[in-house]
Amino acid sequence: MDWVASKTGTLLNSTVQVLDQVVQSGSRFEATLSPAAMKIIKGVMGNDVLSAGFFLMIIGSFYTFFKDLFVRYYYEIQSWFYVSVEVQEGDDTYKWLSEWVAERPLTKSVRHLTVKAVWDEDSDNDDYYSNNSKDERPRLLFMPGMGSHVLYHKGYKINVSRDRPDQAAGADGEQSRILASIQKKQCLTISTFGWDISRLKTIVQDAMEESYKKKEGKTTIYTSQPYDNYWSGSSTRSPRAFHSVILAEGLKEELLEDITTFRNSSQWYHDRGVPYRRGYLLHGPPGTGKTSFIVALAGHLNMSVCIVNLGISGLNDQQLDRLLNNAPRNSILLMEDVDAALVKRKAGKSQEGGNNVTLSGILNALDGITAQEGSVVFMTTNHIRKLAPALIRPGRCDRKMLFDYADKHQIEGMFLKFFLSRPPAAPKPVRKLLTTSTSASTATPTLLEQDSKEQGRKDTYDAMIKRTAAKMAEAITFKDTVTTAQLQGFFMLHRDDPENILDEVPGFLAELIHE
Ligand code: ADP
């Protein structure tokens, strides 16, 4: 209002002055103005073009003045009659609300959309890597693009607007792009007519509930994207069954107990002023189940997994720090093959793809983590000896677990997991009986008879599988340095012929390639 008053005052003052002078009599007018000014005014008044220009200038000033007034009042009036809620990219609420909006039809035909691929795997397949199988497709999430949109919800008109702060002017080069992406976050605003904010609060609440409902009983896996400071990529999948990961005897239980104790001890840590975080290093040859175990553990504990890819293009120390410290709550932070990124750097190839993560950057980021509600950090490596001692000292890595080549227990366990109670297709006994038998008493076996025959067949099959599993564990020894992943490949190759698989063992061992 002050602005309006001052602007109006100035304009009125100058107008009054001009009019005052124009209506003055010639002598008085001449007396107040210098001869030079009088000459100019007379020149202007005497010239049609100049006087028309002067007139247009006055009209233009009035137009600009009233337009400014209108624009200013429009937003003031609008904000007076509307309530709104704004959420920012990077915050959970942004994800919830974006999905909520995407799932509702917008009234006007929207010409500019933003699309995102969302992986909602529903398969019961235990294999984490099956996510990449060709048959699975992501769900495409179409969201309104930049600008304002309208949708109706429970009979109310909701305005939705998505804005992105302008990209840094003249931004060029890697550094500027990173900086721009750091500072510029998209905003999503929902607003509605009236003074009742509770309706919008309910929408955000509903959006959150919907999102949690979708993730119920699932494992969410977050990934960081190039130039991201937050976890923008995520997929949900059915949790991998904990029992499906076969580790050395007792290892799984030991790790589970350790992590459960940690998650129940926040008070203990706070009382003693010890940072509430716990780090684990799983090391050993590739294909021994390190990643599979972590994903299964997350599912078992109802946690999410955030995979930090240290080799990602454009990642630098600051971003790593931000990612680790802004991980979604209740999640396992997983840094895979932590040695690889640093080795690359030592070899002087770190600039490839703009990756600038340094050892001290990782150390700082790890030290900065304060576990939110029991978040934990897992690192995996195939070469523990290549890791800097500072990275794996207690406080950063509290437990180091070796995931080694398959031992007797694992070979048996993997074999049983693959073949037990999964008999090959039955030879359809009932139909055979009906068509070949001539005797009325044996033509139609009762359901009970069928069931017990089926059970008998299963028992015989399982007994054979257990015998073969034991023999398999004799035929392949720890010294053969076979990984559980290699065993999985071998068993899959012969999955329809467990009876004769033992004959294939020598060939399998002869062809093993050690990474
Ligand atoms: P790592 O992380 O040690 O390289 P992965 O967890 O990536 O090993 O395992 C690769 C593949 O082998 C996955 O498909 C997984 O299902 C299988 N696999 C490896 N080890 C095990 C194990 N101990 N128990 C069950 N499956 C395993």
Tab-separated table of C-alpha atoms and ligand atoms in Angstrom, residues 127 129 240 244-247 285-292 410 414 417 484-485 488, ligand 1:
chain	number	residue	atom	x	y	z
A	127	ASP	CA	16.786	-62.484	-7.534
A	129	TYR	CA	19.142	-58.817	-10.582
A	240	ARG	CA	13.687	-60.940	-1.166
A	244	SER	CA	16.820	-67.469	0.127
A	245	VAL	CA	20.311	-66.138	0.799
A	246	ILE	CA	22.570	-68.965	1.843
A	247	LEU	CA	25.600	-67.852	3.832
A	285	PRO	CA	34.950	-62.562	-4.021
A	286	PRO	CA	32.225	-61.311	-6.363
A	287	GLY	CA	29.115	-63.449	-6.512
A	288	THR	CA	29.125	-64.572	-2.907
A	289	GLY	CA	25.834	-62.910	-2.011
A	290	LYS	CA	26.896	-59.582	-0.492
A	291	THR	CA	24.351	-57.438	-2.320
A	292	SER	CA	21.671	-60.115	-2.187
A	410	GLN	CA	26.230	-73.432	1.459
A	414	MET	CA	21.875	-73.819	-2.389
A	417	LYS	CA	16.861	-74.230	-2.179
A	484	THR	CA	27.350	-69.250	-4.658
A	485	ALA	CA	26.539	-67.299	-7.830
A	488	GLN	CA	23.273	-70.899	-8.899
B	1	ADP	P1	28.029	-60.084	-4.665
B	1	ADP	O1	27.320	-58.862	-4.181
B	1	ADP	O2	28.784	-60.769	-3.583
B	1	ADP	O3	28.850	-59.847	-5.876
B	1	ADP	P2	25.435	-60.898	-5.457
B	1	ADP	O4	24.604	-60.758	-4.240
B	1	ADP	O5	25.419	-59.801	-6.413
B	1	ADP	O6	26.931	-61.151	-5.077
B	1	ADP	O7	25.005	-62.270	-6.156
B	1	ADP	C1	24.919	-62.434	-7.556
B	1	ADP	C2	23.875	-63.486	-7.881
B	1	ADP	O8	24.160	-64.734	-7.266
B	1	ADP	C3	22.485	-63.123	-7.428
B	1	ADP	O9	21.632	-63.502	-8.456
B	1	ADP	C4	22.215	-63.962	-6.201
B	1	ADP	O10	20.873	-64.375	-6.182
B	1	ADP	C5	23.140	-65.131	-6.359
B	1	ADP	N1	23.806	-65.428	-5.093
B	1	ADP	C6	25.087	-65.155	-4.801
B	1	ADP	N2	25.383	-65.525	-3.569
B	1	ADP	C7	24.277	-66.046	-3.035
B	1	ADP	C8	23.963	-66.601	-1.771
B	1	ADP	N3	24.892	-66.668	-0.809
B	1	ADP	N4	22.721	-67.053	-1.558
B	1	ADP	C9	21.805	-66.987	-2.528
B	1	ADP	N5	22.021	-66.465	-3.748
B	1	ADP	C10	23.254	-66.003	-4.011
